[in-house]
Amino acid sequence: MTVPTPHIAAKAGDIADAVLLPGDPLRAQLIATTFLNNPVCYSEVRGMLGYTGTYNGRRISVQGTGMGMPSISIYATELMRFYGVRTAIRVGSCGALLDEVKLRHIVIALSAHTNSSMTSRTFNGLQFAPTADFGMAVAASTLAAERGLDTHVGSIYTSDSFYDDNLEDTMRLAAYGTLAVEMEAAALYLIAAKERARALCMATVSDHLLTHEMLSAEERQTGFMAMAELALDTILATD
Ligand code: HPA
């Protein structure tokens, strides 16, 4: 297959080799218009907006991915396999699973457990360990500490369900030190491993599964933008 791909209407060269991946396409637009110079929208297919611009002189793209492993898998594969993306940082939100992980804190996922069949099917039942790029994880946590951002680095849980009727598995993972739950990281790490690209997932805590607290929409936005800036600077720091 060549470009354009079924889900991204960009021409060859329209997309930078480093991308930020928010789930929400309107967040992609907000990041692009806030932080990038001369942002150009390269795709609107299915409303999943993608932009390219420059950040401190470095060409960077921001692409919405939608929610869940199948959706981010489509975008990560097309970006890495057909548009030459080598570096990808998911900037998402997550639900905290531990007391010490509070609302607004940033979680940096070294690894992602999952209940999805995507990893087990890929390896015939073998338990693959979806893992972040080490250099990017170190750079992000160092930059976050310098900025005084509350950050936790460790494993997260990529769940196939947002509305999970049975939280037994989630709570068992919490008992094993899993920081938070979200729905995309394991797929991003799996695909980056296959495509030999670098990937990292960071997520701001938007809700807490133990206390049932939630951020307001406005609080979510503020925390999210600080994290997007952290992700952009992580790209510069690891070039
Ligand atoms: N569950 C799954 N994904 C999420 C959550 C959650 O509680 N919060 C943000 N993303």
PDB file of N, CA, C and O in Angstrom, residues 53-116:
ATOM      1  N   GLY A  53       3.353  20.980  12.124  1.00  0.00           N
ATOM      2  CA  GLY A  53       3.905  22.327  12.270  1.00  0.00           C
ATOM      3  C   GLY A  53       5.303  22.209  12.828  1.00  0.00           C
ATOM      4  O   GLY A  53       5.910  21.132  12.779  1.00  0.00           O
ATOM      5  N   THR A  54       5.818  23.316  13.363  1.00  0.00           N
ATOM      6  CA  THR A  54       7.139  23.239  13.987  1.00  0.00           C
ATOM      7  C   THR A  54       7.048  23.674  15.438  1.00  0.00           C
ATOM      8  O   THR A  54       6.233  24.524  15.804  1.00  0.00           O
ATOM      9  N   TYR A  55       7.894  23.062  16.241  1.00  0.00           N
ATOM     10  CA  TYR A  55       7.982  23.379  17.672  1.00  0.00           C
ATOM     11  C   TYR A  55       9.449  23.652  17.964  1.00  0.00           C
ATOM     12  O   TYR A  55      10.290  22.757  17.810  1.00  0.00           O
ATOM     13  N   ASN A  56       9.761  24.886  18.315  1.00  0.00           N
ATOM     14  CA  ASN A  56      11.167  25.290  18.469  1.00  0.00           C
ATOM     15  C   ASN A  56      12.002  24.869  17.264  1.00  0.00           C
ATOM     16  O   ASN A  56      13.121  24.387  17.393  1.00  0.00           O
ATOM     17  N   GLY A  57      11.429  25.030  16.074  1.00  0.00           N
ATOM     18  CA  GLY A  57      12.151  24.729  14.837  1.00  0.00           C
ATOM     19  C   GLY A  57      12.109  23.270  14.415  1.00  0.00           C
ATOM     20  O   GLY A  57      12.535  22.930  13.316  1.00  0.00           O
ATOM     21  N   ARG A  58      11.566  22.385  15.266  1.00  0.00           N
ATOM     22  CA  ARG A  58      11.534  20.939  14.956  1.00  0.00           C
ATOM     23  C   ARG A  58      10.159  20.599  14.370  1.00  0.00           C
ATOM     24  O   ARG A  58       9.134  20.949  14.939  1.00  0.00           O
ATOM     25  N   ARG A  59      10.134  19.926  13.228  1.00  0.00           N
ATOM     26  CA  ARG A  59       8.871  19.531  12.613  1.00  0.00           C
ATOM     27  C   ARG A  59       8.218  18.411  13.428  1.00  0.00           C
ATOM     28  O   ARG A  59       8.847  17.382  13.675  1.00  0.00           O
ATOM     29  N   ILE A  60       6.990  18.645  13.847  1.00  0.00           N
ATOM     30  CA  ILE A  60       6.267  17.659  14.660  1.00  0.00           C
ATOM     31  C   ILE A  60       4.815  17.602  14.169  1.00  0.00           C
ATOM     32  O   ILE A  60       4.252  18.627  13.776  1.00  0.00           O
ATOM     33  N   SER A  61       4.224  16.400  14.212  1.00  0.00           N
ATOM     34  CA  SER A  61       2.805  16.248  13.868  1.00  0.00           C
ATOM     35  C   SER A  61       2.006  15.843  15.097  1.00  0.00           C
ATOM     36  O   SER A  61       2.563  15.334  16.082  1.00  0.00           O
ATOM     37  N   VAL A  62       0.722  16.120  15.039  1.00  0.00           N
ATOM     38  CA  VAL A  62      -0.207  15.711  16.102  1.00  0.00           C
ATOM     39  C   VAL A  62      -1.387  15.044  15.409  1.00  0.00           C
ATOM     40  O   VAL A  62      -2.014  15.640  14.526  1.00  0.00           O
ATOM     41  N   GLN A  63      -1.676  13.806  15.806  1.00  0.00           N
ATOM     42  CA  GLN A  63      -2.732  13.040  15.133  1.00  0.00           C
ATOM     43  C   GLN A  63      -3.697  12.461  16.161  1.00  0.00           C
ATOM     44  O   GLN A  63      -3.265  11.755  17.081  1.00  0.00           O
ATOM     45  N   GLY A  64      -4.992  12.739  16.020  1.00  0.00           N
ATOM     46  CA  GLY A  64      -5.997  12.078  16.854  1.00  0.00           C
ATOM     47  C   GLY A  64      -6.030  10.591  16.536  1.00  0.00           C
ATOM     48  O   GLY A  64      -5.793  10.190  15.400  1.00  0.00           O
ATOM     49  N   THR A  65      -6.317   9.784  17.542  1.00  0.00           N
ATOM     50  CA  THR A  65      -6.304   8.327  17.339  1.00  0.00           C
ATOM     51  C   THR A  65      -7.641   7.666  17.611  1.00  0.00           C
ATOM     52  O   THR A  65      -7.804   6.472  17.328  1.00  0.00           O
ATOM     53  N   GLY A  66      -8.604   8.390  18.236  1.00  0.00           N
ATOM     54  CA  GLY A  66      -9.804   7.718  18.709  1.00  0.00           C
ATOM     55  C   GLY A  66      -9.502   6.920  19.962  1.00  0.00           C
ATOM     56  O   GLY A  66      -8.386   6.957  20.480  1.00  0.00           O
ATOM     57  N   MET A  67     -10.526   6.210  20.442  1.00  0.00           N
ATOM     58  CA  MET A  67     -10.400   5.490  21.711  1.00  0.00           C
ATOM     59  C   MET A  67     -10.285   3.986  21.500  1.00  0.00           C
ATOM     60  O   MET A  67     -10.947   3.434  20.624  1.00  0.00           O
ATOM     61  N   GLY A  68      -9.453   3.363  22.324  1.00  0.00           N
ATOM     62  CA  GLY A  68      -9.358   1.915  22.322  1.00  0.00           C
ATOM     63  C   GLY A  68      -8.244   1.387  21.432  1.00  0.00           C
ATOM     64  O   GLY A  68      -7.743   2.081  20.535  1.00  0.00           O
ATOM     65  N   MET A  69      -7.874   0.145  21.672  1.00  0.00           N
ATOM     66  CA  MET A  69      -6.731  -0.452  20.969  1.00  0.00           C
ATOM     67  C   MET A  69      -6.942  -0.589  19.460  1.00  0.00           C
ATOM     68  O   MET A  69      -6.044  -0.264  18.690  1.00  0.00           O
ATOM     69  N   PRO A  70      -8.116  -1.064  18.983  1.00  0.00           N
ATOM     70  CA  PRO A  70      -8.262  -1.158  17.522  1.00  0.00           C
ATOM     71  C   PRO A  70      -8.095   0.189  16.835  1.00  0.00           C
ATOM     72  O   PRO A  70      -7.457   0.280  15.778  1.00  0.00           O
ATOM     73  N   SER A  71      -8.647   1.246  17.426  1.00  0.00           N
ATOM     74  CA  SER A  71      -8.569   2.547  16.764  1.00  0.00           C
ATOM     75  C   SER A  71      -7.132   3.081  16.739  1.00  0.00           C
ATOM     76  O   SER A  71      -6.613   3.451  15.678  1.00  0.00           O
ATOM     77  N   ILE A  72      -6.451   3.075  17.883  1.00  0.00           N
ATOM     78  CA  ILE A  72      -5.069   3.614  17.870  1.00  0.00           C
ATOM     79  C   ILE A  72      -4.173   2.730  17.004  1.00  0.00           C
ATOM     80  O   ILE A  72      -3.233   3.234  16.367  1.00  0.00           O
ATOM     81  N   SER A  73      -4.485   1.432  16.905  1.00  0.00           N
ATOM     82  CA  SER A  73      -3.661   0.528  16.087  1.00  0.00           C
ATOM     83  C   SER A  73      -3.674   0.926  14.614  1.00  0.00           C
ATOM     84  O   SER A  73      -2.659   0.833  13.925  1.00  0.00           O
ATOM     85  N   ILE A  74      -4.840   1.353  14.154  1.00  0.00           N
ATOM     86  CA  ILE A  74      -4.959   1.769  12.754  1.00  0.00           C
ATOM     87  C   ILE A  74      -4.058   2.975  12.497  1.00  0.00           C
ATOM     88  O   ILE A  74      -3.261   3.001  11.555  1.00  0.00           O
ATOM     89  N   TYR A  75      -4.156   3.985  13.361  1.00  0.00           N
ATOM     90  CA  TYR A  75      -3.372   5.208  13.144  1.00  0.00           C
ATOM     91  C   TYR A  75      -1.884   4.957  13.354  1.00  0.00           C
ATOM     92  O   TYR A  75      -1.053   5.412  12.564  1.00  0.00           O
ATOM     93  N   ALA A  76      -1.523   4.222  14.403  1.00  0.00           N
ATOM     94  CA  ALA A  76      -0.093   3.976  14.665  1.00  0.00           C
ATOM     95  C   ALA A  76       0.525   3.193  13.513  1.00  0.00           C
ATOM     96  O   ALA A  76       1.624   3.511  13.043  1.00  0.00           O
ATOM     97  N   THR A  77      -0.190   2.187  13.008  1.00  0.00           N
ATOM     98  CA  THR A  77       0.356   1.380  11.905  1.00  0.00           C
ATOM     99  C   THR A  77       0.527   2.231  10.649  1.00  0.00           C
ATOM    100  O   THR A  77       1.593   2.212  10.014  1.00  0.00           O
ATOM    101  N   GLU A  78      -0.515   2.983  10.293  1.00  0.00           N
ATOM    102  CA  GLU A  78      -0.411   3.776   9.051  1.00  0.00           C
ATOM    103  C   GLU A  78       0.673   4.840   9.183  1.00  0.00           C
ATOM    104  O   GLU A  78       1.433   5.090   8.243  1.00  0.00           O
ATOM    105  N   LEU A  79       0.768   5.487  10.349  1.00  0.00           N
ATOM    106  CA  LEU A  79       1.800   6.515  10.542  1.00  0.00           C
ATOM    107  C   LEU A  79       3.198   5.910  10.449  1.00  0.00           C
ATOM    108  O   LEU A  79       4.087   6.455   9.789  1.00  0.00           O
ATOM    109  N   MET A  80       3.414   4.788  11.127  1.00  0.00           N
ATOM    110  CA  MET A  80       4.767   4.224  11.196  1.00  0.00           C
ATOM    111  C   MET A  80       5.152   3.477   9.921  1.00  0.00           C
ATOM    112  O   MET A  80       6.263   3.596   9.430  1.00  0.00           O
ATOM    113  N   ARG A  81       4.200   2.703   9.373  1.00  0.00           N
ATOM    114  CA  ARG A  81       4.541   1.862   8.223  1.00  0.00           C
ATOM    115  C   ARG A  81       4.546   2.638   6.918  1.00  0.00           C
ATOM    116  O   ARG A  81       5.372   2.392   6.038  1.00  0.00           O
ATOM    117  N   PHE A  82       3.623   3.599   6.762  1.00  0.00           N
ATOM    118  CA  PHE A  82       3.463   4.255   5.452  1.00  0.00           C
ATOM    119  C   PHE A  82       3.889   5.721   5.428  1.00  0.00           C
ATOM    120  O   PHE A  82       4.145   6.267   4.373  1.00  0.00           O
ATOM    121  N   TYR A  83       3.941   6.377   6.589  1.00  0.00           N
ATOM    122  CA  TYR A  83       4.317   7.794   6.597  1.00  0.00           C
ATOM    123  C   TYR A  83       5.665   8.041   7.275  1.00  0.00           C
ATOM    124  O   TYR A  83       6.045   9.187   7.476  1.00  0.00           O
ATOM    125  N   GLY A  84       6.366   6.984   7.640  1.00  0.00           N
ATOM    126  CA  GLY A  84       7.735   7.138   8.137  1.00  0.00           C
ATOM    127  C   GLY A  84       7.867   7.690   9.546  1.00  0.00           C
ATOM    128  O   GLY A  84       8.929   8.198   9.914  1.00  0.00           O
ATOM    129  N   VAL A  85       6.815   7.574  10.347  1.00  0.00           N
ATOM    130  CA  VAL A  85       6.925   8.055  11.731  1.00  0.00           C
ATOM    131  C   VAL A  85       7.844   7.119  12.523  1.00  0.00           C
ATOM    132  O   VAL A  85       7.697   5.902  12.479  1.00  0.00           O
ATOM    133  N   ARG A  86       8.806   7.683  13.221  1.00  0.00           N
ATOM    134  CA  ARG A  86       9.766   6.888  14.003  1.00  0.00           C
ATOM    135  C   ARG A  86       9.599   7.098  15.498  1.00  0.00           C
ATOM    136  O   ARG A  86      10.126   6.338  16.309  1.00  0.00           O
ATOM    137  N   THR A  87       8.926   8.183  15.893  1.00  0.00           N
ATOM    138  CA  THR A  87       8.778   8.536  17.314  1.00  0.00           C
ATOM    139  C   THR A  87       7.327   8.920  17.561  1.00  0.00           C
ATOM    140  O   THR A  87       6.797   9.782  16.854  1.00  0.00           O
ATOM    141  N   ALA A  88       6.692   8.272  18.564  1.00  0.00           N
ATOM    142  CA  ALA A  88       5.282   8.566  18.837  1.00  0.00           C
ATOM    143  C   ALA A  88       5.063   8.658  20.344  1.00  0.00           C
ATOM    144  O   ALA A  88       5.511   7.782  21.093  1.00  0.00           O
ATOM    145  N   ILE A  89       4.401   9.714  20.758  1.00  0.00           N
ATOM    146  CA  ILE A  89       4.049   9.836  22.178  1.00  0.00           C
ATOM    147  C   ILE A  89       2.545   9.986  22.300  1.00  0.00           C
ATOM    148  O   ILE A  89       1.954  10.947  21.794  1.00  0.00           O
ATOM    149  N   ARG A  90       1.923   9.007  22.957  1.00  0.00           N
ATOM    150  CA  ARG A  90       0.499   9.146  23.253  1.00  0.00           C
ATOM    151  C   ARG A  90       0.350  10.106  24.422  1.00  0.00           C
ATOM    152  O   ARG A  90       1.047  10.001  25.436  1.00  0.00           O
ATOM    153  N   VAL A  91      -0.552  11.064  24.268  1.00  0.00           N
ATOM    154  CA  VAL A  91      -0.878  11.989  25.356  1.00  0.00           C
ATOM    155  C   VAL A  91      -2.362  11.770  25.666  1.00  0.00           C
ATOM    156  O   VAL A  91      -3.232  12.203  24.923  1.00  0.00           O
ATOM    157  N   GLY A  92      -2.630  11.060  26.744  1.00  0.00           N
ATOM    158  CA  GLY A  92      -3.998  10.639  27.011  1.00  0.00           C
ATOM    159  C   GLY A  92      -4.461  10.984  28.404  1.00  0.00           C
ATOM    160  O   GLY A  92      -3.858  11.802  29.090  1.00  0.00           O
ATOM    161  N   SER A  93      -5.570  10.346  28.780  1.00  0.00           N
ATOM    162  CA  SER A  93      -6.045  10.473  30.158  1.00  0.00           C
ATOM    163  C   SER A  93      -6.193   9.064  30.717  1.00  0.00           C
ATOM    164  O   SER A  93      -6.207   8.076  29.971  1.00  0.00           O
ATOM    165  N   CYS A  94      -6.263   8.974  32.040  1.00  0.00           N
ATOM    166  CA  CYS A  94      -6.343   7.653  32.666  1.00  0.00           C
ATOM    167  C   CYS A  94      -7.093   7.742  33.986  1.00  0.00           C
ATOM    168  O   CYS A  94      -7.295   8.830  34.534  1.00  0.00           O
ATOM    169  N   GLY A  95      -7.502   6.591  34.461  1.00  0.00           N
ATOM    170  CA  GLY A  95      -8.128   6.475  35.772  1.00  0.00           C
ATOM    171  C   GLY A  95      -7.113   5.896  36.749  1.00  0.00           C
ATOM    172  O   GLY A  95      -6.504   4.866  36.464  1.00  0.00           O
ATOM    173  N   ALA A  96      -6.923   6.559  37.906  1.00  0.00           N
ATOM    174  CA  ALA A  96      -5.906   6.113  38.868  1.00  0.00           C
ATOM    175  C   ALA A  96      -6.375   4.871  39.616  1.00  0.00           C
ATOM    176  O   ALA A  96      -7.559   4.717  39.929  1.00  0.00           O
ATOM    177  N   LEU A  97      -5.401   3.991  39.923  1.00  0.00           N
ATOM    178  CA  LEU A  97      -5.720   2.740  40.632  1.00  0.00           C
ATOM    179  C   LEU A  97      -5.091   2.673  42.021  1.00  0.00           C
ATOM    180  O   LEU A  97      -5.370   1.736  42.774  1.00  0.00           O
ATOM    181  N   LEU A  98      -4.205   3.607  42.350  1.00  0.00           N
ATOM    182  CA  LEU A  98      -3.517   3.588  43.648  1.00  0.00           C
ATOM    183  C   LEU A  98      -3.794   4.882  44.407  1.00  0.00           C
ATOM    184  O   LEU A  98      -3.982   5.937  43.781  1.00  0.00           O
ATOM    185  N   ASP A  99      -3.768   4.806  45.740  1.00  0.00           N
ATOM    186  CA  ASP A  99      -3.998   6.000  46.585  1.00  0.00           C
ATOM    187  C   ASP A  99      -3.074   7.155  46.252  1.00  0.00           C
ATOM    188  O   ASP A  99      -3.481   8.313  46.214  1.00  0.00           O
ATOM    189  N   GLU A 100      -1.786   6.826  46.041  1.00  0.00           N
ATOM    190  CA  GLU A 100      -0.790   7.897  45.867  1.00  0.00           C
ATOM    191  C   GLU A 100      -0.853   8.535  44.472  1.00  0.00           C
ATOM    192  O   GLU A 100      -0.215   9.556  44.232  1.00  0.00           O
ATOM    193  N   VAL A 101      -1.591   7.956  43.573  1.00  0.00           N
ATOM    194  CA  VAL A 101      -1.765   8.542  42.239  1.00  0.00           C
ATOM    195  C   VAL A 101      -3.032   9.403  42.298  1.00  0.00           C
ATOM    196  O   VAL A 101      -4.138   8.889  42.428  1.00  0.00           O
ATOM    197  N   LYS A 102      -2.843  10.724  42.236  1.00  0.00           N
ATOM    198  CA  LYS A 102      -3.958  11.657  42.471  1.00  0.00           C
ATOM    199  C   LYS A 102      -4.452  12.267  41.153  1.00  0.00           C
ATOM    200  O   LYS A 102      -3.734  12.270  40.147  1.00  0.00           O
ATOM    201  N   LEU A 103      -5.628  12.870  41.227  1.00  0.00           N
ATOM    202  CA  LEU A 103      -6.147  13.612  40.077  1.00  0.00           C
ATOM    203  C   LEU A 103      -5.106  14.625  39.621  1.00  0.00           C
ATOM    204  O   LEU A 103      -4.426  15.230  40.449  1.00  0.00           O
ATOM    205  N   ARG A 104      -4.982  14.834  38.320  1.00  0.00           N
ATOM    206  CA  ARG A 104      -4.052  15.769  37.673  1.00  0.00           C
ATOM    207  C   ARG A 104      -2.613  15.252  37.585  1.00  0.00           C
ATOM    208  O   ARG A 104      -1.801  15.816  36.878  1.00  0.00           O
ATOM    209  N   HIS A 105      -2.257  14.234  38.357  1.00  0.00           N
ATOM    210  CA  HIS A 105      -0.898  13.698  38.246  1.00  0.00           C
ATOM    211  C   HIS A 105      -0.695  13.117  36.844  1.00  0.00           C
ATOM    212  O   HIS A 105      -1.661  12.754  36.166  1.00  0.00           O
ATOM    213  N   ILE A 106       0.577  13.039  36.458  1.00  0.00           N
ATOM    214  CA  ILE A 106       0.903  12.449  35.150  1.00  0.00           C
ATOM    215  C   ILE A 106       1.477  11.051  35.366  1.00  0.00           C
ATOM    216  O   ILE A 106       2.354  10.855  36.219  1.00  0.00           O
ATOM    217  N   VAL A 107       0.964  10.110  34.614  1.00  0.00           N
ATOM    218  CA  VAL A 107       1.470   8.736  34.659  1.00  0.00           C
ATOM    219  C   VAL A 107       2.275   8.485  33.390  1.00  0.00           C
ATOM    220  O   VAL A 107       1.804   8.756  32.282  1.00  0.00           O
ATOM    221  N   ILE A 108       3.505   8.003  33.557  1.00  0.00           N
ATOM    222  CA  ILE A 108       4.351   7.640  32.416  1.00  0.00           C
ATOM    223  C   ILE A 108       4.429   6.111  32.402  1.00  0.00           C
ATOM    224  O   ILE A 108       4.882   5.499  33.378  1.00  0.00           O
ATOM    225  N   ALA A 109       3.957   5.531  31.307  1.00  0.00           N
ATOM    226  CA  ALA A 109       3.799   4.068  31.268  1.00  0.00           C
ATOM    227  C   ALA A 109       5.068   3.387  30.758  1.00  0.00           C
ATOM    228  O   ALA A 109       5.378   3.455  29.567  1.00  0.00           O
ATOM    229  N   LEU A 110       5.773   2.716  31.660  1.00  0.00           N
ATOM    230  CA  LEU A 110       6.927   1.906  31.240  1.00  0.00           C
ATOM    231  C   LEU A 110       6.445   0.671  30.493  1.00  0.00           C
ATOM    232  O   LEU A 110       7.086   0.206  29.566  1.00  0.00           O
ATOM    233  N   SER A 111       5.301   0.155  30.944  1.00  0.00           N
ATOM    234  CA  SER A 111       4.757  -1.054  30.323  1.00  0.00           C
ATOM    235  C   SER A 111       3.246  -1.024  30.484  1.00  0.00           C
ATOM    236  O   SER A 111       2.723  -0.268  31.312  1.00  0.00           O
ATOM    237  N   ALA A 112       2.571  -1.843  29.694  1.00  0.00           N
ATOM    238  CA  ALA A 112       1.109  -1.839  29.713  1.00  0.00           C
ATOM    239  C   ALA A 112       0.571  -3.268  29.697  1.00  0.00           C
ATOM    240  O   ALA A 112       0.710  -3.984  28.705  1.00  0.00           O
ATOM    241  N   HIS A 113      -0.020  -3.682  30.819  1.00  0.00           N
ATOM    242  CA  HIS A 113      -0.750  -4.958  30.861  1.00  0.00           C
ATOM    243  C   HIS A 113      -2.015  -4.769  30.014  1.00  0.00           C
ATOM    244  O   HIS A 113      -2.515  -3.657  29.905  1.00  0.00           O
ATOM    245  N   THR A 114      -2.552  -5.862  29.510  1.00  0.00           N
ATOM    246  CA  THR A 114      -3.822  -5.698  28.789  1.00  0.00           C
ATOM    247  C   THR A 114      -4.690  -6.950  28.864  1.00  0.00           C
ATOM    248  O   THR A 114      -4.165  -8.070  28.976  1.00  0.00           O
ATOM    249  N   ASN A 115      -6.011  -6.753  28.821  1.00  0.00           N
ATOM    250  CA  ASN A 115      -6.942  -7.875  28.707  1.00  0.00           C
ATOM    251  C   ASN A 115      -7.373  -8.059  27.255  1.00  0.00           C
ATOM    252  O   ASN A 115      -8.215  -8.893  26.948  1.00  0.00           O
ATOM    253  N   SER A 116      -6.789  -7.270  26.353  1.00  0.00           N
ATOM    254  CA  SER A 116      -7.122  -7.390  24.936  1.00  0.00           C
ATOM    255  C   SER A 116      -6.510  -8.661  24.363  1.00  0.00           C
ATOM    256  O   SER A 116      -5.411  -9.067  24.759  1.00  0.00           O
TER     257      SER A 116
END
